[in-house]
Coordinates of C-alpha atoms in Angstrom, one line a residue:
X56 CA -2.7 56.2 -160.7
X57 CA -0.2 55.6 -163.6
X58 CA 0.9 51.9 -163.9
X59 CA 4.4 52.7 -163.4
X60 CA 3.3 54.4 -160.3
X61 CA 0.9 51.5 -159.1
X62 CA 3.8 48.8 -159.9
X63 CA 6.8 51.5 -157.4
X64 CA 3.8 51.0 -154.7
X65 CA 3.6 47.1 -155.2
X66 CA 6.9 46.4 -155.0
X67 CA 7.5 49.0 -152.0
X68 CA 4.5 46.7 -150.2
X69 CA 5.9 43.5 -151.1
X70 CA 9.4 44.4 -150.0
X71 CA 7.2 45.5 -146.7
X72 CA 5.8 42.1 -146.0
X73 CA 8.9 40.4 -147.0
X74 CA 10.5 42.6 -143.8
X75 CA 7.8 41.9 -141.8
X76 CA 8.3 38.2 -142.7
X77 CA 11.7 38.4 -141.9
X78 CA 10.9 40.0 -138.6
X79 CA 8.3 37.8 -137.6
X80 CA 10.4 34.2 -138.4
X81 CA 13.3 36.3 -136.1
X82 CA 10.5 37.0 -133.5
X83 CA 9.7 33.4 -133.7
X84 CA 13.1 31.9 -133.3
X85 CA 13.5 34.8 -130.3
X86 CA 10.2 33.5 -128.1
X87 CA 11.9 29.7 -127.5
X88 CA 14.3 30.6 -125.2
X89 CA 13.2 34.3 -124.0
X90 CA 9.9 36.4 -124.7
X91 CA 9.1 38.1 -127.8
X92 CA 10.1 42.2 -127.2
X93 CA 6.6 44.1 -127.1
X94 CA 8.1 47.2 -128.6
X95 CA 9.1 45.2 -131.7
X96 CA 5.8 43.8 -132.0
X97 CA 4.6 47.1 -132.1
X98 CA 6.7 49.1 -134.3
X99 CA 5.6 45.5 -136.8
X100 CA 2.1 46.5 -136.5
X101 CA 2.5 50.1 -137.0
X102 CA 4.2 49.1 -140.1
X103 CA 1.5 46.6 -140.9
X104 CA -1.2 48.9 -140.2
X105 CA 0.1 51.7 -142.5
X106 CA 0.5 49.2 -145.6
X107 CA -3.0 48.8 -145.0
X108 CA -4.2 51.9 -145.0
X109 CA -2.5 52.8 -148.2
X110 CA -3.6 49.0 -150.1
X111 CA -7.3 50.5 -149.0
X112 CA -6.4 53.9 -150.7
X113 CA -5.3 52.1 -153.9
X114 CA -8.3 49.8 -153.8
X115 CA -10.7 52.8 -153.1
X116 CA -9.4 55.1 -156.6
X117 CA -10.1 51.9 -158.6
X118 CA -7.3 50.4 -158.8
X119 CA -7.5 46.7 -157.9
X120 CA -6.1 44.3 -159.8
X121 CA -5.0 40.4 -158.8
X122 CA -1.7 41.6 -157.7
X123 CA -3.1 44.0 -155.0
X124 CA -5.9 41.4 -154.0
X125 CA -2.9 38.6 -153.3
X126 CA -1.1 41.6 -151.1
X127 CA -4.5 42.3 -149.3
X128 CA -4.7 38.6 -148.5
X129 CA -0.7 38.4 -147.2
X130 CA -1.4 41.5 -145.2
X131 CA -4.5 39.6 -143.4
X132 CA -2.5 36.7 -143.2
X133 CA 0.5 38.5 -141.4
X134 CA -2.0 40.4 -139.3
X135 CA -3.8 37.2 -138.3
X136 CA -0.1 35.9 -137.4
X137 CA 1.3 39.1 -135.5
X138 CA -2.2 39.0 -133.5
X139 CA -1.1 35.0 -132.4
X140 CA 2.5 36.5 -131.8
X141 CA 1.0 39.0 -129.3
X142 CA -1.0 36.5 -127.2
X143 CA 1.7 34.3 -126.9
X144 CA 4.0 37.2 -126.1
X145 CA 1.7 38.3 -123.3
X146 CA 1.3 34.2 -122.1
X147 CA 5.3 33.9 -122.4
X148 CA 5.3 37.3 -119.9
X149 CA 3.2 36.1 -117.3
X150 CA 5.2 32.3 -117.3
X151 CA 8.4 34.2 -117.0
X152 CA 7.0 36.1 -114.3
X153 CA 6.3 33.5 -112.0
X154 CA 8.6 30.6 -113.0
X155 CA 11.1 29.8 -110.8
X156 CA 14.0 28.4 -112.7
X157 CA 16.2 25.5 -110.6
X158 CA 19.7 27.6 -108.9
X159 CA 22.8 26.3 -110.2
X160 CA 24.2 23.5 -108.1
X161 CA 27.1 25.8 -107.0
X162 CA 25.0 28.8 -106.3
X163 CA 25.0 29.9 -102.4
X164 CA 22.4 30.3 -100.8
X165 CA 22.7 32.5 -96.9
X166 CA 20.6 32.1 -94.3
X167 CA 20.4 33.4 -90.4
X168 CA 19.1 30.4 -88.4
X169 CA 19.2 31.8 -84.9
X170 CA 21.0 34.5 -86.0
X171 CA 24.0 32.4 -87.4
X172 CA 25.5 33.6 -90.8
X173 CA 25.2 30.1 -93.0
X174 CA 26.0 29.3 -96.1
X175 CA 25.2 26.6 -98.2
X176 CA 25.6 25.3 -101.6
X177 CA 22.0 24.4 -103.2
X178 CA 22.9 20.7 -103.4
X179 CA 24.5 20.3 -100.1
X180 CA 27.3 19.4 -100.8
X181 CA 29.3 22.7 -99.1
X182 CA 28.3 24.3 -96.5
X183 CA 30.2 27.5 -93.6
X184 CA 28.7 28.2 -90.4
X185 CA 29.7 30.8 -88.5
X186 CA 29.6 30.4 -84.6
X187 CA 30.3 32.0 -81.8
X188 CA 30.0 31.7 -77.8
X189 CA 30.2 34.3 -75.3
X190 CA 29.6 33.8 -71.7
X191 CA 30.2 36.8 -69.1
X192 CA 30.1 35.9 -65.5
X193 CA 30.1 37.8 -62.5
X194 CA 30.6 36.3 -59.1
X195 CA 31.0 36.5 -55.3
X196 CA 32.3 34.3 -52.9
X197 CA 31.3 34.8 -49.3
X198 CA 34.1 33.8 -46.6
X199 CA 34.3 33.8 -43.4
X200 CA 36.9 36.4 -41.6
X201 CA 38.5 34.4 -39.3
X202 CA 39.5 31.4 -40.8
X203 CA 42.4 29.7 -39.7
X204 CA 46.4 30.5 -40.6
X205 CA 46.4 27.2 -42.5
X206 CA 44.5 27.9 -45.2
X207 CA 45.6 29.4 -48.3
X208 CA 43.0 30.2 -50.2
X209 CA 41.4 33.3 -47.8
X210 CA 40.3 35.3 -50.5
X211 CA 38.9 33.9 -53.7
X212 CA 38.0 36.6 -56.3
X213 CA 35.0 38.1 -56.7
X214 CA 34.8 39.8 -60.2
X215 CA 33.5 40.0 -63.5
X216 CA 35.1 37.9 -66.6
X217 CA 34.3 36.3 -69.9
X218 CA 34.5 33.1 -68.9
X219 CA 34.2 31.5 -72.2
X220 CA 34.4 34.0 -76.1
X221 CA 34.8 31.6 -78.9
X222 CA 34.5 32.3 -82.6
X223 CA 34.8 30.5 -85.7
X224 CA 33.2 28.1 -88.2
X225 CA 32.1 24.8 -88.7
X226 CA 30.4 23.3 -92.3
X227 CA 30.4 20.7 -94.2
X228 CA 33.4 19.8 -97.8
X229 CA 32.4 17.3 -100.4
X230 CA 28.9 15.9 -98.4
X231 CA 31.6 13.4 -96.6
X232 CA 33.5 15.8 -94.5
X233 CA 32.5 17.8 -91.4
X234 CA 34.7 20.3 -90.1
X235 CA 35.5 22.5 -87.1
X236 CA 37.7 25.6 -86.4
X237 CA 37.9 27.7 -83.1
X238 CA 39.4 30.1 -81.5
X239 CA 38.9 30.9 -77.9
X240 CA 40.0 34.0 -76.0
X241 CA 38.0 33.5 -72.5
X242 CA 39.6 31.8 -69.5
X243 CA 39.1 30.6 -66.0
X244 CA 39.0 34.0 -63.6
X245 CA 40.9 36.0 -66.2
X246 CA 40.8 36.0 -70.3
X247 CA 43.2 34.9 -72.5
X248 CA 44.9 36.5 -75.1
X249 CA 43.5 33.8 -77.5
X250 CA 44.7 30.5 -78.5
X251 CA 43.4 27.4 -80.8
X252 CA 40.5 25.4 -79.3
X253 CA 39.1 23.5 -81.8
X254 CA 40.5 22.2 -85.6
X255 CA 39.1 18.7 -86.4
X256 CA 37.9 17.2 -89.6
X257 CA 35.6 14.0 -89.6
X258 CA 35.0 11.6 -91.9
X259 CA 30.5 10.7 -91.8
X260 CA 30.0 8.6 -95.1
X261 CA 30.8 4.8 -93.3
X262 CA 27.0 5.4 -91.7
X263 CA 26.5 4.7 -89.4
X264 CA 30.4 5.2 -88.4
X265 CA 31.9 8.7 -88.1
X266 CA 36.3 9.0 -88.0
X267 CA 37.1 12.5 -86.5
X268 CA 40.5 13.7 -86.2
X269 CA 42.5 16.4 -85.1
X270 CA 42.0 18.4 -82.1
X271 CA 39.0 18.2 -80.1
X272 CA 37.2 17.1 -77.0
X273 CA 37.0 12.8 -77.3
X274 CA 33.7 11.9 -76.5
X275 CA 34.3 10.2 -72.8
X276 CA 31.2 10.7 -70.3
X277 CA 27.0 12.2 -69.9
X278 CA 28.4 15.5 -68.8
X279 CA 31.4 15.9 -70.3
X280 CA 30.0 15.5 -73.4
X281 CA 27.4 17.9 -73.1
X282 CA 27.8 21.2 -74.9
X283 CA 28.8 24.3 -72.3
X284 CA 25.9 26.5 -74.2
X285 CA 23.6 24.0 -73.1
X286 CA 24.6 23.1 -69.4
X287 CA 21.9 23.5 -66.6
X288 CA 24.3 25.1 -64.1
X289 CA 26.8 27.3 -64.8
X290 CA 30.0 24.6 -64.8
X291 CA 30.4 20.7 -65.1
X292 CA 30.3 18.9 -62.2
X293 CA 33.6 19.1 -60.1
X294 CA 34.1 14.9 -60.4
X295 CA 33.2 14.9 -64.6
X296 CA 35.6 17.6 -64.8
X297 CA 38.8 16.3 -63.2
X298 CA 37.5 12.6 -65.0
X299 CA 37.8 14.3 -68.6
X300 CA 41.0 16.1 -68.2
X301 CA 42.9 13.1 -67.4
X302 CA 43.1 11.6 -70.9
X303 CA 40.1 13.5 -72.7
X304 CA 39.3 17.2 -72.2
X305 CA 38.8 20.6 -74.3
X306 CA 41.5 20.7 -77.4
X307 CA 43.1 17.3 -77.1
X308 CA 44.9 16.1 -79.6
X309 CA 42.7 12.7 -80.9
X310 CA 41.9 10.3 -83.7
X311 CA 38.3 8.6 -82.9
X312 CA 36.2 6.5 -84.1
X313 CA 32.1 6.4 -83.1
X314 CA 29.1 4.6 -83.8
X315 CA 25.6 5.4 -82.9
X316 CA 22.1 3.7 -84.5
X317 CA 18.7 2.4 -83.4
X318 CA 17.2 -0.7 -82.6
X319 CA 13.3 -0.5 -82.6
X320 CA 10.8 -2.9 -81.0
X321 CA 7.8 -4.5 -81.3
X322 CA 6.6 -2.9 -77.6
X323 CA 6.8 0.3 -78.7
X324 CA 10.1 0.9 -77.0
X325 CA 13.4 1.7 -79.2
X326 CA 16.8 1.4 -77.8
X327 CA 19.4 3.7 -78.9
X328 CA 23.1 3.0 -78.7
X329 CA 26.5 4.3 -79.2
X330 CA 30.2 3.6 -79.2
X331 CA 33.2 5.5 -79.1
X332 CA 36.7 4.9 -78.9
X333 CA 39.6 7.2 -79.3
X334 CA 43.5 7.3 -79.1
X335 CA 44.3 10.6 -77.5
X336 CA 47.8 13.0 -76.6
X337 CA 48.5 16.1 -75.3
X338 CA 46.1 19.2 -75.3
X339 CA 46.9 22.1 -77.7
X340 CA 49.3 25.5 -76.6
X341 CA 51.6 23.3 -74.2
X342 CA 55.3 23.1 -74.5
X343 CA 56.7 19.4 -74.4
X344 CA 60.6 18.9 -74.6
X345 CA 60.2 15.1 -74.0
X346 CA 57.8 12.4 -74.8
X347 CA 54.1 13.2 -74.9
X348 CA 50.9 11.3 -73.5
X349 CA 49.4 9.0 -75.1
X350 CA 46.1 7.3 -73.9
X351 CA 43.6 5.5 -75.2
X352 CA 39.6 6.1 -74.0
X353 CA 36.1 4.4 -74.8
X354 CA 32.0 5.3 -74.0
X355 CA 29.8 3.3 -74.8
X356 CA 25.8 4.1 -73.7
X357 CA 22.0 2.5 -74.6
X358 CA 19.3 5.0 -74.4
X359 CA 15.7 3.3 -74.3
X360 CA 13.0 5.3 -75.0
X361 CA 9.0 5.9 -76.1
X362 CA 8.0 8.9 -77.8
X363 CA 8.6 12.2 -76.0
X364 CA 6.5 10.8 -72.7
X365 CA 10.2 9.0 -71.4
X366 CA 14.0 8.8 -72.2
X367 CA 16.4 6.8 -70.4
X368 CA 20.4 6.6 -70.7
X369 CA 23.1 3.7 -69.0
X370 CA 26.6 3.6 -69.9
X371 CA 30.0 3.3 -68.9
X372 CA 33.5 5.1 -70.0
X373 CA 37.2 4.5 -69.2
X374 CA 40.4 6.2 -70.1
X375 CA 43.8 4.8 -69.8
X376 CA 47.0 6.5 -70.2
X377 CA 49.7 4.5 -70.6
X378 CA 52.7 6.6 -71.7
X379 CA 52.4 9.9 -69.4
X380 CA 53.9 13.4 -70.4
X381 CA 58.0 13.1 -69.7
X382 CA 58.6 16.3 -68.0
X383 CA 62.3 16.4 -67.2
X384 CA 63.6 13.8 -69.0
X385 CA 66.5 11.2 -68.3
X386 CA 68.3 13.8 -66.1
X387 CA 66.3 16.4 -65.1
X388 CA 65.1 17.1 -61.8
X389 CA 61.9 16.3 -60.0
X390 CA 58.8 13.7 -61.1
X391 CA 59.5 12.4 -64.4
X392 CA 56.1 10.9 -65.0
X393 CA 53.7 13.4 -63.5
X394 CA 49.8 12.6 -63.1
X395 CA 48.1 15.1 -61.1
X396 CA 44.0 15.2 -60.3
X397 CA 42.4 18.5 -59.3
X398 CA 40.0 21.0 -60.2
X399 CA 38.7 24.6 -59.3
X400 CA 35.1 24.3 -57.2
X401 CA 32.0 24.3 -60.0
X402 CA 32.6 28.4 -60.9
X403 CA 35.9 29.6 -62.3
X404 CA 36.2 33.7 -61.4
X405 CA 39.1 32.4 -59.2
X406 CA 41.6 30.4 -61.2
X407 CA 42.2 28.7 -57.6
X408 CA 42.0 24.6 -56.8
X409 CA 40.9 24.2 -53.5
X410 CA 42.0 20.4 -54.0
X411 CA 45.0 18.8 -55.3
X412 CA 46.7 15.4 -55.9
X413 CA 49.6 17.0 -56.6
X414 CA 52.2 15.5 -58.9
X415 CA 52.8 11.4 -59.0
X416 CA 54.9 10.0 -60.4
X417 CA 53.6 7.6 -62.6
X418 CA 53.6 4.1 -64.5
X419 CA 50.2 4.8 -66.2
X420 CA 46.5 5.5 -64.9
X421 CA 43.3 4.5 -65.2
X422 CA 39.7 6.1 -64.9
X423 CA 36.2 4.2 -64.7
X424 CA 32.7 6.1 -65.3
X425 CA 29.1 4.7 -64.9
X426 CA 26.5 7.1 -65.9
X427 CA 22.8 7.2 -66.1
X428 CA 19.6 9.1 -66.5
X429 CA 16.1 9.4 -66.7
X430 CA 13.7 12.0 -68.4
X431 CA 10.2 12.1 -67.9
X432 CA 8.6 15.0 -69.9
X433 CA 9.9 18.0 -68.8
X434 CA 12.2 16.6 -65.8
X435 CA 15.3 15.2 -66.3
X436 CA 17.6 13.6 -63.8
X437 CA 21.2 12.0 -64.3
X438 CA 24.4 10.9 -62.2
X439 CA 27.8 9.5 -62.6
X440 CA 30.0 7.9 -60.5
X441 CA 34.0 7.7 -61.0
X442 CA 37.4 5.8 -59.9
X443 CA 40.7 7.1 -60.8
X444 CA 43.4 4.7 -60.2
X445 CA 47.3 5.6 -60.4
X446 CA 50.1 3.2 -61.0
X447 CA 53.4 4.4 -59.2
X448 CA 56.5 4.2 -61.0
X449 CA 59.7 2.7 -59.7
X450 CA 58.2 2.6 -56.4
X451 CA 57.3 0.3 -53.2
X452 CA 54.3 2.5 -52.1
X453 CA 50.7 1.4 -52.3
X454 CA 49.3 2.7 -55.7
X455 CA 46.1 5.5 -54.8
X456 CA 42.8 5.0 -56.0
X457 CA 40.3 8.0 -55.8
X458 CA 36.3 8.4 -56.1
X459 CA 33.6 11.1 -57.2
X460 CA 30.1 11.1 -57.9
X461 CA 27.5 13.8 -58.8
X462 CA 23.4 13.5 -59.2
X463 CA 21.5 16.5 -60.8
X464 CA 18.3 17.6 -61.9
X465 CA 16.3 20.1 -64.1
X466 CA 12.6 20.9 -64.7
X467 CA 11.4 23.2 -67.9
X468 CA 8.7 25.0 -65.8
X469 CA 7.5 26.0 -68.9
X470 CA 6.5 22.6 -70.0
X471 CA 9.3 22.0 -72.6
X472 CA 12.0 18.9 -72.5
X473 CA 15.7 18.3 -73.1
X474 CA 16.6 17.1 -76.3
X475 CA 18.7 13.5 -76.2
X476 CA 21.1 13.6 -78.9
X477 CA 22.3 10.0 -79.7
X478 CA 25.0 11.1 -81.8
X479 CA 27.0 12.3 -79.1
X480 CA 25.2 10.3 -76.2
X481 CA 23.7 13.7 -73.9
X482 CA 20.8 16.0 -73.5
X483 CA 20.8 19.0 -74.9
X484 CA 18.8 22.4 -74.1
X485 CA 15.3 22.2 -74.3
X486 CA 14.0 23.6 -77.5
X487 CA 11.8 26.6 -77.1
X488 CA 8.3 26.8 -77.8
X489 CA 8.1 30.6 -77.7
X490 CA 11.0 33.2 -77.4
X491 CA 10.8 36.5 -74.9
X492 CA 8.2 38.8 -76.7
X493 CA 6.6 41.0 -74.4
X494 CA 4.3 42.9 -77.3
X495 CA 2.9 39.3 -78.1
X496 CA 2.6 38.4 -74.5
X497 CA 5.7 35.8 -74.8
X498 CA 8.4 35.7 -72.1
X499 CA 10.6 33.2 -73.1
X500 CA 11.4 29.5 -71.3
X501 CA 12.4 28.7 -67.4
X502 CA 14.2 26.0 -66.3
X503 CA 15.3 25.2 -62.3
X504 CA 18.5 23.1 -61.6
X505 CA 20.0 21.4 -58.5
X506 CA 23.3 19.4 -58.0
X507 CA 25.1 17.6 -55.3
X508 CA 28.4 16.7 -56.3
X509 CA 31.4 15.0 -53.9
X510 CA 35.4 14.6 -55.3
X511 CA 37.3 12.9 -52.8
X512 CA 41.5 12.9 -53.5
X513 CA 42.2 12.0 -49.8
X514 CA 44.1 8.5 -49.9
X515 CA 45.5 7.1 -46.7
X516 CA 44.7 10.4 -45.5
X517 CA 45.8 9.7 -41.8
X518 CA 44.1 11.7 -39.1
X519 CA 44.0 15.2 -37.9
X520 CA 47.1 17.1 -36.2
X521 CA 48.9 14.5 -37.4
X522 CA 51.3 13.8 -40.4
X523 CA 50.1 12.4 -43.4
X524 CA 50.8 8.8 -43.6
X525 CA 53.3 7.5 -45.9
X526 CA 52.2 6.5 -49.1
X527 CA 49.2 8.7 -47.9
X528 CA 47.6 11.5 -49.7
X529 CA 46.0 14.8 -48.6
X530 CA 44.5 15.9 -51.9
X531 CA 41.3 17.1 -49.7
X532 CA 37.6 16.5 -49.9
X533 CA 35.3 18.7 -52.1
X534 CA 31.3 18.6 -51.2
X535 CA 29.0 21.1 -53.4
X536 CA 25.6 22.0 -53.1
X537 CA 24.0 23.9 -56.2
X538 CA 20.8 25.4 -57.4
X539 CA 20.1 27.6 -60.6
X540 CA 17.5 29.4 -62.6
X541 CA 17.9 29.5 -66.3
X542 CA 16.0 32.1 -68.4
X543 CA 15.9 31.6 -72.1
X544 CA 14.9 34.5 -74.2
X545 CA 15.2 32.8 -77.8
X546 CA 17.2 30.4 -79.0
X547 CA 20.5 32.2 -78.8
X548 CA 20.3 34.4 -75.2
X549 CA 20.1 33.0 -72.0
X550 CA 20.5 34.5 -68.6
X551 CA 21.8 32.3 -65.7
X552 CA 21.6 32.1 -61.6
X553 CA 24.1 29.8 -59.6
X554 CA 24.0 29.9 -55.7
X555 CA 26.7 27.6 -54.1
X556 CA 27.2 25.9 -51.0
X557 CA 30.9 24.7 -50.9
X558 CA 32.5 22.0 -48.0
X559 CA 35.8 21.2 -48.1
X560 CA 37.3 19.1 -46.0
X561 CA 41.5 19.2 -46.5
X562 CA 44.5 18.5 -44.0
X563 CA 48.1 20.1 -44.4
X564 CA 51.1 17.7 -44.5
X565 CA 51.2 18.2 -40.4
X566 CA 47.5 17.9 -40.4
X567 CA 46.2 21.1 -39.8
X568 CA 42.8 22.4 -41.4
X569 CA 43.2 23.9 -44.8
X570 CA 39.7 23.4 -45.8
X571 CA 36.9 25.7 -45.1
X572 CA 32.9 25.9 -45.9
X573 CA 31.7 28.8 -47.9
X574 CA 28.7 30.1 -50.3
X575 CA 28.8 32.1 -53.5
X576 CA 26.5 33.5 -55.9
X577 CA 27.1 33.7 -60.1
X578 CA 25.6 35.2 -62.4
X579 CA 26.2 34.6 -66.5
X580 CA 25.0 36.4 -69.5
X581 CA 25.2 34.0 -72.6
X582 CA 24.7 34.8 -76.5
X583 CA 25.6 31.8 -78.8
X584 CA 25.1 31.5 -82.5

């Protein structure tokens, strides 16, 4: 080969290498933060192969000289440094493959606990639930047919209704802030065309303190505070309920302030406790053209207990209003300062109260609870007993004092228990050990429940076929006898049975018989997420 010719091919192969150089420090930079490309490496030892080949041509005519021999030992060098690019190319492949990089602290991550659309920041800090409750009932009340002229309510209604269909979200701002929105569109014996039920914000980083405000349900008794998804029978009892709508109750407006912790013991045996106070007013969707309620409430409870063989709970609650809703104002008409008790029996597909206070006109009233409870295992039995005392305004008459009481039971025939949840001072459902799965021989949880529950708004009640004492009143006499059968299928569907025994006991202003004793049967079909 001529050595004009030889020199061209030299200089062609060095300005090769110093490419492949080039490439290979870019390469290098390139595998730090991402892999090295595979079909770049390559095309480079393509390249490198064929610069080769043509270095062993000129060696093989004769042609070696010292300037070839230093390009056949750059070429083996590259070649020994592409074959180290390749290995770690293929090491960096299979790290990228299985490494699992930390999410961005703002990233969202969903889930479906239960079937409830979550979201949630990956730090915590944010999080949206989406929730929902739907209860359908369906109901029959049996009567007798010849029940006396004097009482009104002849012909409760037996039907179908969605006693309770509540949406909306709950979550989590900032790590500090819990909040709660809902809307509810079922009813008592008839649906609603949808109003506000819940909107509260509370404040949970003073631990073991918690500041919730807004509209709510104040935390004021055992079974008012218990969650309707997780009742035993289909309703609260009749004496609880007309207790919590005094001064507490579904969507009333509130500012409260809780407390709940532990003390352990050296025994074995822990205590836990918890206080709550609250400042309450009116409930939401009302119309008030004077002054507005105002009350003030407290709970507080201890709930000994040892493991999961035994759980005990004592406490006590009152409610005070002092400034009651103004409902005709200086000159109107009628009962200024109306307090009224009352309540529907323990189902609601009639809208109909069987008993009644009626309206009195009041200074302010008070309301004492005592509650307990006892869980062994899978058993769990609790009471409460109330006094509601009203204050007459402007008036010479005695002041009427009232009493109720309840004592129920359950028992998890499947072996599971209720779950005490000190935060809010009740027991909640049991939590299932195996949902309805007929394939894997499954079936779900059972549960049994009884109650025997007695409201009595008779004061100075007089006697019968004659008329009611004054200062007297007939608000009647309400005795219930209830048994249920709960069927969980998973965590989110549950299947309820109700029978009722109802006795009440109720005299007209003459004092003529409006009470009567009947039985009814309810049925309830419940999804919650």
């Amino acid at each position: 080969m001529p050595s004009s010719r030889k020199r061209g091919v030299a200089a062609w192969m060095s300005a090769s290498l110093a490419g492949i150089l080039l490439c290979s420090v870019s390469t290098a930079a390139m595998a730090a933060p991402t892999s090295p490309s595979d079909a770049k490496l390559q095309a480079m030892q393509q390249q490198l192969d064929a610069m080769r080949a043509q270095l062993d041509a000129l060696q093989a005519g004769g042609q070696a000289n010292a300037q070839l021999n230093a390009m056949q030992q750059q070429l083996d060098a590259f070649g020994a440094q592409l074959a180290e690019m390749k290995t770690q190319a293929e090491t960096s492949n299979a790290a990228i493959a299985t490494l699992q990089l930390p999410p961005a602290a703002n990233a969202v991550a969903t889930t479906l606990p239960n079937g409830r659309p979550t979201f949630a920041t990956t730090d915590g800090r944010f999080t949206a639930n989406i929730r929902a409750i739907l209860m359908m009932d369906a109901g029959k009340y049996f009567q007798d047919n010849n029940l006396p002229a004097t009482v009104t309510n002849r012909d409760l209604n037996d039907g179908i209704n969605f006693r309770r269909a509540r949406i909306g979200f709950d979550g989590r701002l900032f790590s500090d802030f819990d909040y709660s929105f809902v809307y509810e569109f079922g009813g008592s014996g008839v649906e609603e065309a949808g109003r506000l039920y819940e909107a509260s914000v509370t404040y949970t980083a003073l631990k073991p303190f918690r500041l919730k405000v807004g509209a709510f349900e104040p935390n004021i008794g055992l079974a008012a505070a218990t969650s309707t998804s997780q009742m035993p029978l289909l309703e609260r009892p009749s004496p609880a309920e007309a207790a919590r709508n005094v001064a507490a109750g579904d969507s009333r407006t509130a500012i409260q302030l809780s407390a709940n912790d532990a003390i352990g013991s050296e025994t074995g045996i822990a205590v836990r406790w918890l206080a709550s106070g609250a400042f309450t007013g009116n409930t939401l969707g009302g119309t008030q053209q004077f002054d507005e309620q105002t009350a003030w409430i407290g709970r507080v409870a201890l709930a000994p207990y040892s493991g999961v063989d035994w759980q005990a709970h004592f406490g006590g609650n009152i409610q005070h209003v002092y400034q009651p809703n103004d409902a005709v104002g200086p000159t109107g008409a009628g009962v200024r300062y109306p307090i009224q008790i009352r309540d529907r029996p323990e189902l609601r597909e009639t809208g109909d109260r069987l008993i009644d206070t009626g309206a009195i006109d009041s200074d302010n009233a008070t309301v004492y609870g005592a509650e307990a409870a006892i869980q062994i295992r899978n058993v769990l039995l609790e009471g409460e007993l109330f006094r509601y005392e009203i204050e007459r305004r402007n008036s010479a008459l005695p002041n009427p004092h009232f009493r109720g009481w309840y004592v129920q039971g359950s028992w998890v025939l499947t072996g599971e228990t209720r779950i005490y949840n000190p935060i809010e001072g009740r027991f909640d459902a049991p939590r299932q050990s195996y949902s309805f799965n007929p394939a894997a021989g499954t079936w779900g949880m059972f549960e049994l429940a009884a109650r025997y529950s007695t409201l009595d708004l008779n004061y100075r009640e007089g006697l019968d076929r004659a008329a009611t004492p004054v200062g007297g009143i007939r608000g009647g006499e309400q005795k219930i006898l209830s048994l249920g059968a709960n069927w969980y299928l998973n965590p989110s569907m549950r299947l309820m049975l109700d029978y009722q025994h109802v006795d009440i006991d109720r005299l007209t202003a003459a004092g003529a018989q409006a009470g009567q004793e009947y039985d009814a049967i309810a049925a309830r079909a419940q999804v919650t997420f």
